[in-house]
Tab-separated table of C-alpha atoms and ligand atoms in Angstrom:
chain	number	residue	atom	x	y	z
V	730	MET	CA	0.000	0.000	0.000
V	731	VAL	CA	1.180	3.507	-0.736
V	732	ASN	CA	2.351	5.477	2.234
V	733	LEU	CA	0.605	8.826	2.131
V	734	ASN	CA	2.254	10.126	5.192
V	735	THR	CA	4.610	12.931	4.340
V	736	GLN	CA	4.327	14.434	7.815
V	737	PRO	CA	6.357	13.303	10.820
V	738	GLY	CA	5.087	9.984	12.063
V	739	ARG	CA	2.744	9.634	14.978
V	740	VAL	CA	3.859	7.719	18.014
V	741	LEU	CA	1.554	6.208	20.591
V	742	SER	CA	2.421	4.273	23.704
V	743	GLY	CA	0.862	3.431	27.023
V	744	MET	CA	1.758	2.221	30.475
V	745	ARG	CA	-0.332	0.307	32.980
V	746	PRO	CA	-0.764	2.051	36.359
V	747	THR	CA	-0.187	-0.974	38.564
V	748	GLY	CA	2.740	0.196	40.703
V	749	ARG	CA	5.236	2.933	41.449
V	750	LEU	CA	7.788	3.618	38.736
V	751	HIS	CA	11.431	2.757	39.260
V	752	LEU	CA	14.776	3.150	37.512
V	753	GLY	CA	13.911	0.233	35.238
V	754	HIS	CA	11.026	2.257	33.775
V	755	TYR	CA	13.240	5.308	33.463
V	756	HIS	CA	16.020	3.584	31.538
V	757	GLY	CA	13.761	1.159	29.698
V	758	VAL	CA	10.901	3.385	28.611
V	759	LEU	CA	10.787	6.997	29.751
V	760	LYS	CA	14.180	8.146	28.453
V	761	ASN	CA	13.090	6.787	25.099
V	762	TRP	CA	9.772	8.642	25.220
V	763	VAL	CA	11.566	11.877	26.088
V	764	ARG	CA	13.701	11.461	22.978
V	765	LEU	CA	10.721	10.573	20.775
V	766	GLN	CA	8.659	13.572	21.827
V	767	ASN	CA	11.103	15.796	19.966
V	768	GLU	CA	10.937	13.781	16.764
V	769	TYR	CA	7.335	12.640	16.461
V	770	ASP	CA	3.785	13.695	17.104
V	771	CYS	CA	3.515	11.770	20.379
V	772	PHE	CA	0.565	10.414	22.365
V	773	PHE	CA	1.343	8.839	25.738
V	774	PHE	CA	-1.403	7.456	27.909
V	775	VAL	CA	-2.159	5.772	31.195
V	776	ALA	CA	-3.712	2.410	30.342
V	777	ASP	CA	-6.090	2.209	33.301
V	778	TRP	CA	-8.535	-0.150	31.603
V	779	HIS	CA	-5.637	-2.433	30.793
V	780	ALA	CA	-4.680	-2.413	34.461
V	781	LEU	CA	-8.185	-3.548	35.364
V	782	THR	CA	-7.928	-6.623	33.142
V	783	THR	CA	-5.515	-8.112	35.685
V	784	HIS	CA	-6.373	-6.053	38.798
V	785	TYR	CA	-10.168	-6.062	38.678
V	786	GLU	CA	-10.373	-7.469	42.201
V	787	THR	CA	-8.421	-4.561	43.674
V	788	PRO	CA	-9.802	-1.491	41.905
V	789	GLY	CA	-8.167	0.911	44.367
V	790	VAL	CA	-4.763	0.061	42.901
V	791	VAL	CA	-5.505	1.824	39.650
V	792	GLY	CA	-6.645	5.198	40.963
V	793	GLU	CA	-3.822	5.234	43.445
V	794	HIS	CA	-1.185	4.940	40.742
V	795	VAL	CA	-2.594	7.006	37.884
V	796	TRP	CA	-1.577	10.412	39.184
V	797	GLU	CA	1.692	9.198	40.664
V	798	MET	CA	2.582	7.756	37.288
V	799	ILE	CA	1.854	10.991	35.495
V	800	ILE	CA	3.918	12.946	38.019
V	801	ASP	CA	6.777	10.526	37.372
V	802	TRP	CA	6.466	11.026	33.621
V	803	LEU	CA	6.534	14.800	33.987
V	804	ALA	CA	9.414	14.643	36.457
V	805	CYS	CA	11.412	12.532	33.999
V	806	GLY	CA	11.060	15.145	31.292
V	807	ILE	CA	7.922	14.247	29.358
V	808	ASN	CA	6.742	17.622	28.176
V	809	PRO	CA	2.999	18.127	27.729
V	810	LYS	CA	3.688	20.898	25.223
V	811	LEU	CA	5.364	18.339	22.973
V	812	ALA	CA	3.425	15.190	23.731
V	813	CYS	CA	-0.267	14.658	24.303
V	814	LEU	CA	-0.769	12.985	27.701
V	815	PHE	CA	-4.061	11.341	28.529
V	816	ILE	CA	-5.888	8.655	30.454
V	817	GLN	CA	-7.445	5.806	28.517
V	818	SER	CA	-10.786	5.665	30.327
V	819	ARG	CA	-11.294	9.415	29.808
V	820	VAL	CA	-11.380	8.796	26.078
V	821	PRO	CA	-14.267	6.336	25.977
V	822	GLU	CA	-14.034	6.160	22.170
V	823	HIS	CA	-11.354	3.484	22.726
V	824	ALA	CA	-14.102	1.234	24.074
V	825	GLU	CA	-16.370	1.758	21.106
V	826	LEU	CA	-13.594	0.989	18.649
V	827	HIS	CA	-12.714	-2.082	20.697
V	828	LEU	CA	-16.314	-3.235	20.404
V	829	LEU	CA	-16.522	-2.582	16.682
V	830	LEU	CA	-13.219	-4.335	16.022
V	831	SER	CA	-14.382	-7.298	18.093
V	832	MET	CA	-16.976	-7.967	15.364
V	833	ILE	CA	-14.250	-8.837	12.884
V	834	THR	CA	-11.725	-10.485	15.209
V	835	PRO	CA	-11.541	-14.265	14.952
V	836	LEU	CA	-11.338	-15.856	18.410
V	837	GLY	CA	-8.350	-17.915	17.339
V	838	TRP	CA	-6.287	-14.781	16.736
V	839	LEU	CA	-6.716	-13.799	20.380
V	840	GLU	CA	-6.207	-17.271	21.804
V	841	ARG	CA	-2.962	-17.586	19.883
V	842	VAL	CA	-1.378	-14.406	21.284
V	843	PRO	CA	1.472	-15.843	23.397
V	844	THR	CA	0.981	-13.491	26.357
V	845	TYR	CA	-2.525	-14.877	26.858
V	846	LYS	CA	-1.442	-18.293	28.098
V	847	ASP	CA	1.917	-17.110	29.502
V	848	GLN	CA	0.365	-14.504	31.751
V	849	GLN	CA	-2.374	-16.820	32.917
V	850	GLU	CA	0.316	-19.200	34.034
V	851	GLN	CA	2.533	-16.583	35.601
V	852	LEU	CA	-0.288	-14.911	37.510
V	853	ARG	CA	-1.849	-18.078	38.849
V	854	ASP	CA	-3.147	-16.380	41.969
V	855	ARG	CA	-5.544	-14.341	39.810
V	856	ASP	CA	-8.429	-15.689	37.798
V	857	LEU	CA	-7.654	-14.500	34.302
V	858	ALA	CA	-10.103	-16.724	32.481
V	859	THR	CA	-12.103	-13.601	31.683
V	860	TYR	CA	-13.467	-12.031	28.550
V	861	GLY	CA	-11.581	-8.794	29.304
V	862	PHE	CA	-8.248	-10.540	29.601
V	863	LEU	CA	-8.693	-12.434	26.356
V	864	GLY	CA	-9.564	-9.152	24.670
V	865	TYR	CA	-6.561	-7.293	26.113
V	866	PRO	CA	-4.563	-7.248	22.865
V	867	LEU	CA	-7.611	-6.135	20.905
V	868	LEU	CA	-8.162	-3.240	23.293
V	869	GLN	CA	-4.514	-2.401	22.712
V	870	SER	CA	-5.120	-2.532	18.955
V	871	ALA	CA	-7.982	-0.072	19.378
V	872	ASP	CA	-5.657	2.214	21.412
V	873	VAL	CA	-3.209	2.316	18.538
V	874	LEU	CA	-5.554	2.398	15.563
V	875	ILE	CA	-7.833	5.087	16.928
V	876	TYR	CA	-4.917	7.565	16.652
V	877	LYS	CA	-3.690	6.124	13.353
V	878	ALA	CA	-0.291	5.782	14.981
V	879	THR	CA	2.505	5.036	12.541
V	880	GLU	CA	5.003	3.922	15.179
V	881	VAL	CA	4.544	2.211	18.526
V	882	PRO	CA	7.516	2.017	20.882
V	883	VAL	CA	7.258	-1.175	22.908
V	884	GLY	CA	9.496	-3.856	24.351
V	885	GLU	CA	9.981	-7.359	23.029
V	886	ASP	CA	7.084	-8.687	25.136
V	887	GLN	CA	4.579	-6.526	23.261
V	888	VAL	CA	5.594	-7.330	19.702
V	889	ALA	CA	2.925	-10.019	19.341
V	890	HIS	CA	0.268	-7.467	20.321
V	891	LEU	CA	1.448	-5.145	17.595
V	892	GLU	CA	1.416	-7.980	15.102
V	893	LEU	CA	-2.222	-8.566	16.004
V	894	THR	CA	-2.883	-4.840	15.600
V	895	ARG	CA	-1.479	-4.965	12.084
V	896	GLU	CA	-3.581	-7.969	11.192
V	897	ILE	CA	-6.727	-6.333	12.514
V	898	ALA	CA	-5.991	-3.170	10.517
V	899	ARG	CA	-5.409	-5.222	7.385
V	900	ARG	CA	-8.625	-7.154	7.890
V	901	PHE	CA	-10.568	-3.974	8.552
V	902	ASN	CA	-9.183	-2.293	5.430
V	903	HIS	CA	-9.890	-5.373	3.398
V	904	LEU	CA	-13.496	-5.548	4.571
V	905	TYR	CA	-14.348	-1.864	4.588
V	906	GLY	CA	-11.623	-0.064	2.650
V	907	VAL	CA	-13.596	0.278	-0.539
V	908	GLU	CA	-16.349	2.834	-0.539
V	909	PRO	CA	-19.445	1.622	-2.387
V	910	ASP	CA	-19.090	4.429	-4.934
V	911	PHE	CA	-15.304	4.469	-4.842
V	912	GLU	CA	-14.768	4.492	-8.584
V	913	GLU	CA	-17.085	7.426	-9.282
V	914	LYS	CA	-15.596	9.386	-6.419
V	915	ALA	CA	-12.084	8.782	-7.739
V	916	GLN	CA	-13.116	9.905	-11.229
V	917	GLU	CA	-14.681	13.012	-9.780
V	918	ALA	CA	-11.566	13.738	-7.734
V	919	ALA	CA	-9.437	13.437	-10.876
V	920	ARG	CA	-11.621	16.005	-12.632
V	921	LYS	CA	-11.025	18.439	-9.788
V	922	MET	CA	-7.349	18.587	-10.760
V	923	GLY	CA	-8.255	20.163	-14.091
V	924	LYS	CA	-8.512	18.645	-17.559
V	925	LYS	CA	-4.827	18.398	-18.340
V	926	ASN	CA	-3.809	16.882	-15.024
V	927	ALA	CA	-6.729	14.472	-15.069
V	928	ARG	CA	-5.740	13.206	-18.492
V	929	LEU	CA	-2.136	12.782	-17.371
V	930	TYR	CA	-3.288	10.985	-14.215
V	931	HIS	CA	-5.351	8.467	-16.203
V	932	GLN	CA	-2.494	7.885	-18.633
V	933	LEU	CA	-0.056	7.210	-15.831
V	934	ARG	CA	-2.527	4.931	-14.082
V	935	ARG	CA	-2.952	2.899	-17.253
V	936	ARG	CA	0.797	2.647	-17.750
V	937	TYR	CA	1.201	1.372	-14.213
V	938	GLN	CA	-1.761	-0.989	-14.105
V	939	GLN	CA	-1.411	-2.420	-17.616
V	940	ASP	CA	2.366	-2.409	-18.105
V	941	GLY	CA	3.557	-2.453	-14.479
V	942	ASP	CA	5.516	0.732	-15.135
V	943	ARG	CA	6.859	1.779	-11.680
V	944	GLU	CA	8.152	5.043	-13.003
V	945	ALA	CA	4.666	6.018	-14.080
V	946	LEU	CA	3.516	5.332	-10.536
V	947	GLU	CA	6.190	7.610	-9.146
V	948	VAL	CA	5.365	10.380	-11.570
V	949	ALA	CA	1.699	10.043	-10.641
V	950	HIS	CA	2.564	10.309	-6.948
V	951	ALA	CA	4.505	13.475	-7.619
V	952	LEU	CA	1.578	14.796	-9.594
V	953	LEU	CA	-0.819	14.152	-6.708
V	954	ASP	CA	1.561	15.563	-4.121
V	955	GLY	CA	1.731	18.761	-6.115
V	956	GLN	CA	-2.032	19.348	-6.237
V	957	PRO	CA	-2.959	22.180	-3.891
V	958	ASN	CA	-6.703	22.118	-4.589
V	959	ILE	CA	-7.846	18.651	-3.662
V	960	THR	CA	-8.954	17.480	-0.232
V	961	VAL	CA	-7.079	14.911	1.824
V	962	ALA	CA	-9.850	12.375	1.245
V	963	ASP	CA	-9.763	12.923	-2.511
V	964	ARG	CA	-5.998	12.625	-2.566
V	965	GLU	CA	-6.272	9.309	-0.722
V	966	ARG	CA	-8.864	8.090	-3.211
V	967	LEU	CA	-6.628	9.041	-6.113
V	968	PHE	CA	-3.675	7.222	-4.582
V	969	GLY	CA	-5.833	4.187	-3.964
V	970	TYR	CA	-7.373	4.211	-7.441
V	971	LEU	CA	-3.902	4.498	-8.919
V	972	ASP	CA	-2.442	1.310	-7.507
V	973	GLY	CA	-5.684	-0.582	-6.981
V	974	SER	CA	-5.272	-0.690	-3.217
V	975	SER	CA	-8.403	1.340	-2.441
V	976	ARG	CA	-8.349	3.294	0.782
V	977	GLU	CA	-6.273	2.556	3.816
V	978	LEU	CA	-8.746	3.524	6.509
V	979	LEU	CA	-6.672	2.267	9.410
V	980	PRO	CA	-2.934	2.411	8.730
V	981	GLU	CA	-0.816	-0.510	9.898
V	982	PRO	CA	1.561	0.705	12.615
V	983	ASP	CA	5.230	-0.242	12.821
V	984	VAL	CA	6.938	-1.424	15.970
V	985	LEU	CA	9.695	0.822	17.288
V	986	LEU	CA	11.471	-1.818	19.280
V	987	THR	CA	12.804	-0.445	22.545
V	988	PRO	CA	16.029	-2.273	23.324
V	989	THR	CA	15.267	-4.533	26.271
V	990	ALA	CA	15.972	-2.583	29.402
V	991	LYS	CA	19.480	-3.260	30.522
V	992	MET	CA	18.776	-1.747	33.869
V	993	PRO	CA	19.968	-4.262	36.447
V	994	GLY	CA	18.254	-4.508	39.782
V	995	LEU	CA	19.730	-4.703	43.269
V	996	ASP	CA	20.323	-8.432	42.920
V	997	GLY	CA	21.808	-8.443	39.418
V	998	ARG	CA	18.609	-9.622	37.758
V	999	LYS	CA	16.585	-7.248	35.600
V	1000	MET	CA	15.018	-4.536	37.735
V	1001	SER	CA	11.383	-5.472	38.226
V	1002	LYS	CA	8.668	-5.040	40.809
V	1003	SER	CA	8.072	-8.775	40.918
V	1004	TYR	CA	11.696	-9.407	41.969
V	1005	GLN	CA	11.548	-6.717	44.687
V	1006	ASN	CA	14.904	-5.426	43.527
V	1007	THR	CA	13.941	-1.918	42.508
V	1008	ILE	CA	14.991	1.629	43.263
V	1009	GLY	CA	11.934	3.887	43.059
V	1010	LEU	CA	12.140	7.169	41.168
V	1011	ARG	CA	11.097	9.179	44.189
V	1012	GLU	CA	12.649	7.209	46.997
V	1013	PRO	CA	14.440	9.417	49.536
V	1014	PRO	CA	18.249	9.541	49.324
V	1015	GLU	CA	18.707	7.703	52.645
V	1016	GLU	CA	16.622	4.833	51.374
V	1017	VAL	CA	18.499	4.654	48.066
V	1018	GLU	CA	21.773	4.659	49.959
V	1019	ARG	CA	20.601	1.942	52.339
V	1020	LYS	CA	19.453	-0.262	49.479
V	1021	ILE	CA	22.764	-0.018	47.666
V	1022	ARG	CA	24.852	-0.433	50.822
V	1023	THR	CA	23.059	-3.672	51.607
V	1024	MET	CA	23.353	-5.052	48.087
V	1025	PRO	CA	24.984	-8.469	47.888
V	1026	THR	CA	28.504	-8.494	46.424
V	1027	ASP	CA	30.857	-11.178	45.122
V	1028	PRO	CA	30.410	-13.964	47.714
V	1029	ALA	CA	34.191	-14.602	47.504
V	1030	ARG	CA	34.810	-11.324	49.298
V	1031	VAL	CA	33.938	-12.422	52.786
V	1032	ARG	CA	36.613	-10.294	54.419
V	1033	ARG	CA	38.012	-6.984	53.295
V	1034	ASN	CA	41.277	-8.669	52.280
V	1035	ASP	CA	39.686	-11.338	50.092
V	1036	PRO	CA	40.088	-10.551	46.399
V	1037	GLY	CA	36.963	-10.651	44.233
V	1038	ASP	CA	35.777	-10.719	40.663
V	1039	PRO	CA	33.413	-7.970	39.495
V	1040	ARG	CA	31.751	-10.404	37.106
V	1041	ASN	CA	30.254	-12.180	40.112
V	1042	CYS	CA	28.905	-8.980	41.622
V	1043	PRO	CA	25.596	-7.181	40.970
V	1044	VAL	CA	27.185	-3.872	41.963
V	1045	TRP	CA	29.395	-4.185	38.912
V	1046	SER	CA	26.284	-4.222	36.683
V	1047	LEU	CA	25.296	-0.870	38.163
V	1048	HIS	CA	28.773	0.498	37.455
V	1049	GLN	CA	28.087	-0.256	33.780
V	1050	VAL	CA	25.200	2.181	33.912
V	1051	TYR	CA	26.547	4.847	36.260
V	1052	SER	CA	30.354	4.923	36.140
V	1053	ASP	CA	32.785	6.225	33.591
V	1054	GLU	CA	35.605	4.196	32.118
V	1055	GLU	CA	38.149	5.415	34.624
V	1056	THR	CA	36.054	4.451	37.633
V	1057	ARG	CA	35.331	1.067	36.136
V	1058	ALA	CA	39.042	0.418	35.642
V	1059	TRP	CA	39.582	1.412	39.268
V	1060	VAL	CA	36.888	-1.042	40.374
V	1061	GLU	CA	38.278	-3.903	38.313
V	1062	GLU	CA	41.754	-3.431	39.629
V	1063	GLY	CA	40.768	-2.747	43.199
V	1064	CYS	CA	38.301	-5.613	43.430
V	1065	ARG	CA	40.672	-8.224	42.044
V	1066	SER	CA	43.562	-7.088	44.222
V	1067	ALA	CA	41.430	-6.448	47.301
V	1068	GLY	CA	42.779	-2.920	47.079
V	1069	ILE	CA	39.332	-1.407	47.656
V	1070	GLY	CA	36.503	-2.311	49.974
V	1071	CYS	CA	32.988	-3.007	48.765
V	1072	LEU	CA	31.508	0.006	50.525
V	1073	GLU	CA	34.087	2.222	48.905
V	1074	CYS	CA	33.178	0.682	45.587
V	1075	LYS	CA	29.453	1.154	46.173
V	1076	ARG	CA	29.885	4.797	47.065
V	1077	HIS	CA	30.392	5.606	43.382
V	1078	VAL	CA	27.170	3.866	42.437
V	1079	ILE	CA	25.308	5.646	45.211
V	1080	ALA	CA	26.601	8.957	43.925
V	1081	GLY	CA	25.692	8.123	40.331
V	1082	VAL	CA	22.148	7.058	41.167
V	1083	GLU	CA	21.704	10.062	43.404
V	1084	ALA	CA	22.885	12.436	40.669
V	1085	GLU	CA	20.241	10.977	38.384
V	1086	LEU	CA	17.414	10.914	40.913
V	1087	ALA	CA	17.935	14.264	42.631
V	1088	PRO	CA	16.582	16.405	39.782
V	1089	ILE	CA	13.726	13.962	39.139
V	1090	ARG	CA	12.770	14.045	42.810
V	1091	GLU	CA	12.935	17.794	42.849
V	1092	ARG	CA	10.735	18.243	39.781
V	1093	ALA	CA	8.280	15.679	41.153
V	1094	GLN	CA	7.972	17.689	44.365
V	1095	ALA	CA	6.856	20.721	42.413
V	1096	TYR	CA	4.095	18.670	40.761
V	1097	GLU	CA	3.130	17.008	44.037
V	1098	ALA	CA	2.642	20.458	45.495
V	1099	ASP	CA	0.362	21.489	42.647
V	1100	PRO	CA	-2.052	18.650	41.868
V	1101	GLU	CA	-4.455	21.054	40.187
V	1102	HIS	CA	-1.842	21.836	37.588
V	1103	VAL	CA	-1.280	18.137	36.896
V	1104	ARG	CA	-5.013	17.599	36.531
V	1105	ALA	CA	-5.299	20.536	34.152
V	1106	VAL	CA	-2.523	19.120	31.975
V	1107	LEU	CA	-4.483	15.893	31.700
V	1108	VAL	CA	-7.832	17.558	31.041
V	1109	ASP	CA	-6.185	19.308	28.138
V	1110	GLY	CA	-4.488	16.122	26.889
V	1111	CYS	CA	-7.664	14.059	27.119
V	1112	GLU	CA	-9.548	16.681	25.121
V	1113	ARG	CA	-6.904	16.714	22.372
V	1114	ALA	CA	-6.830	12.930	22.285
V	1115	ARG	CA	-10.615	12.763	22.080
V	1116	GLU	CA	-10.665	14.997	19.048
V	1117	GLN	CA	-8.474	12.570	17.148
V	1118	ALA	CA	-10.329	9.578	18.479
V	1119	ARG	CA	-13.706	10.996	17.505
V	1120	ALA	CA	-12.542	11.697	13.964
V	1121	THR	CA	-11.330	8.131	13.438
V	1122	LEU	CA	-14.405	6.665	15.029
V	1123	SER	CA	-16.662	8.620	12.748
V	1124	GLU	CA	-14.860	7.149	9.724
V	1125	VAL	CA	-15.048	3.676	11.233
V	1126	ARG	CA	-18.766	3.983	12.003
V	1127	SER	CA	-19.436	5.137	8.503
V	1128	ALA	CA	-17.332	2.346	6.967
V	1129	MET	CA	-19.208	-0.210	9.054
V	1130	GLY	CA	-22.561	1.070	7.935
V	1131	LEU	CA	-23.558	2.729	11.193
V	1132	GLU	CA	-24.154	6.256	9.991
V	1133	TYR	CA	-27.564	5.434	8.576
V	1134	ARG	CA	-30.609	7.634	9.211
E	1239	LIG	N1	0.143	-3.554	26.974
E	1239	LIG	C1	1.106	-2.526	27.253
E	1239	LIG	C2	2.018	-2.995	28.401
E	1239	LIG	O1	1.620	-3.857	29.168
E	1239	LIG	C3	0.449	-1.225	27.617
E	1239	LIG	C4	-0.373	-0.699	26.490
E	1239	LIG	C5	-1.727	-0.667	26.416
E	1239	LIG	C6	0.132	-0.173	25.275
E	1239	LIG	N2	-2.111	-0.136	25.213
E	1239	LIG	C7	-1.001	0.168	24.502
E	1239	LIG	C8	1.417	0.037	24.758
E	1239	LIG	C9	-0.878	0.695	23.215
E	1239	LIG	C10	1.539	0.554	23.484
E	1239	LIG	C11	0.399	0.880	22.726
E	1239	LIG	O2	3.097	-2.482	28.507
E	1240	LIG	FE1	31.481	-5.919	43.947
E	1240	LIG	FE2	32.844	-3.684	44.041
E	1240	LIG	FE3	32.916	-5.409	46.089
E	1240	LIG	FE4	34.090	-6.021	43.795
E	1240	LIG	S1	34.627	-4.332	45.157
E	1240	LIG	S2	32.779	-7.335	45.002
E	1240	LIG	S3	32.722	-5.066	42.318
E	1240	LIG	S4	31.152	-4.256	45.359
């Protein structure tokens, strides 16, 4: 299908409000979002409905974390002037699109999504044999498609959900992409370009469709791009009529794969709430220091004089994130020769983490002190998001035959 998008791409991503954010989120997701907000038209949202699919028995959890999460985002440098920030359930259009897409979603597609069975097994203490949980990836598809996002930054674990999103978009476009009177409308649109251009357009179309002439297609694209007087919808029709692809109502988004978070936790495993090895973004300095001081080290270093090997030590993983080359060389040498003590070694990590967290903590405090401001930012974001969502939904309703009178 022809890509009509000459504007910067649109990015959409969401996060479930099921716990406090930690350094793993910062290094794995938020730093990436901060970078993207300068390059793309970004939409970032709190996926509160998604949280309910697994936390429906403890509804208080969601409300408790929504605002804290947004404060963390803002404190980490997400800028509401650059990115549209909103809350999923405040844009109820997501639910309507989810419903409409459910009409065309084969059950097997959902049952085959790997996270469906995996998560049910991992979260055995919760009953996830629910309709909502099965539909999770379809709700996610609606989140993405309703904004016509071109790029979705997610980690490896979400790639299958994006694959489903693409399949749903393809199926939708296949079923509803052709307007009943598409051909007449395309002819009419061609006439609006003026006699000469219309004739040229039809010639080029014939050359492409009958002789497979790619150059003719390119020339035709340039012709269409250079037409100031036709509407966006007409331009889309003319592109579609040209290559026989009809209209792409819901564009298929691409995955922007976020490199798997390399942020190690306090025990050397990946930092994650479920391992209880996290450092929270707003934890007080004394607490951060205590956590790092009590981190396990190379078990070979029982006494100060025992030499160690950084490769057997989780503190070393944190040096990879927070220390420069020189410090790392000092650690390697000092650890192996027992020239430095572990507390001495950890002091550098403590300082590095603190240097990163101090400004975040400080910015968060300003937002904590002004909850009305945070709420206003979200009211504004939700309204902007709704505008986009409403526009897509109106096209979808019409394509699915629901705008009858
Ligand atoms: N499922 C995502 C996660 O667990 C969160 C999410 C919901 C999302 N909707 C989305 C991410 C749409 C990207 C796009 O992390
Ligand atoms: Fe770990 Fe540093 Fe102690 Fe070596 S000196 S064991 S790297 S904390």
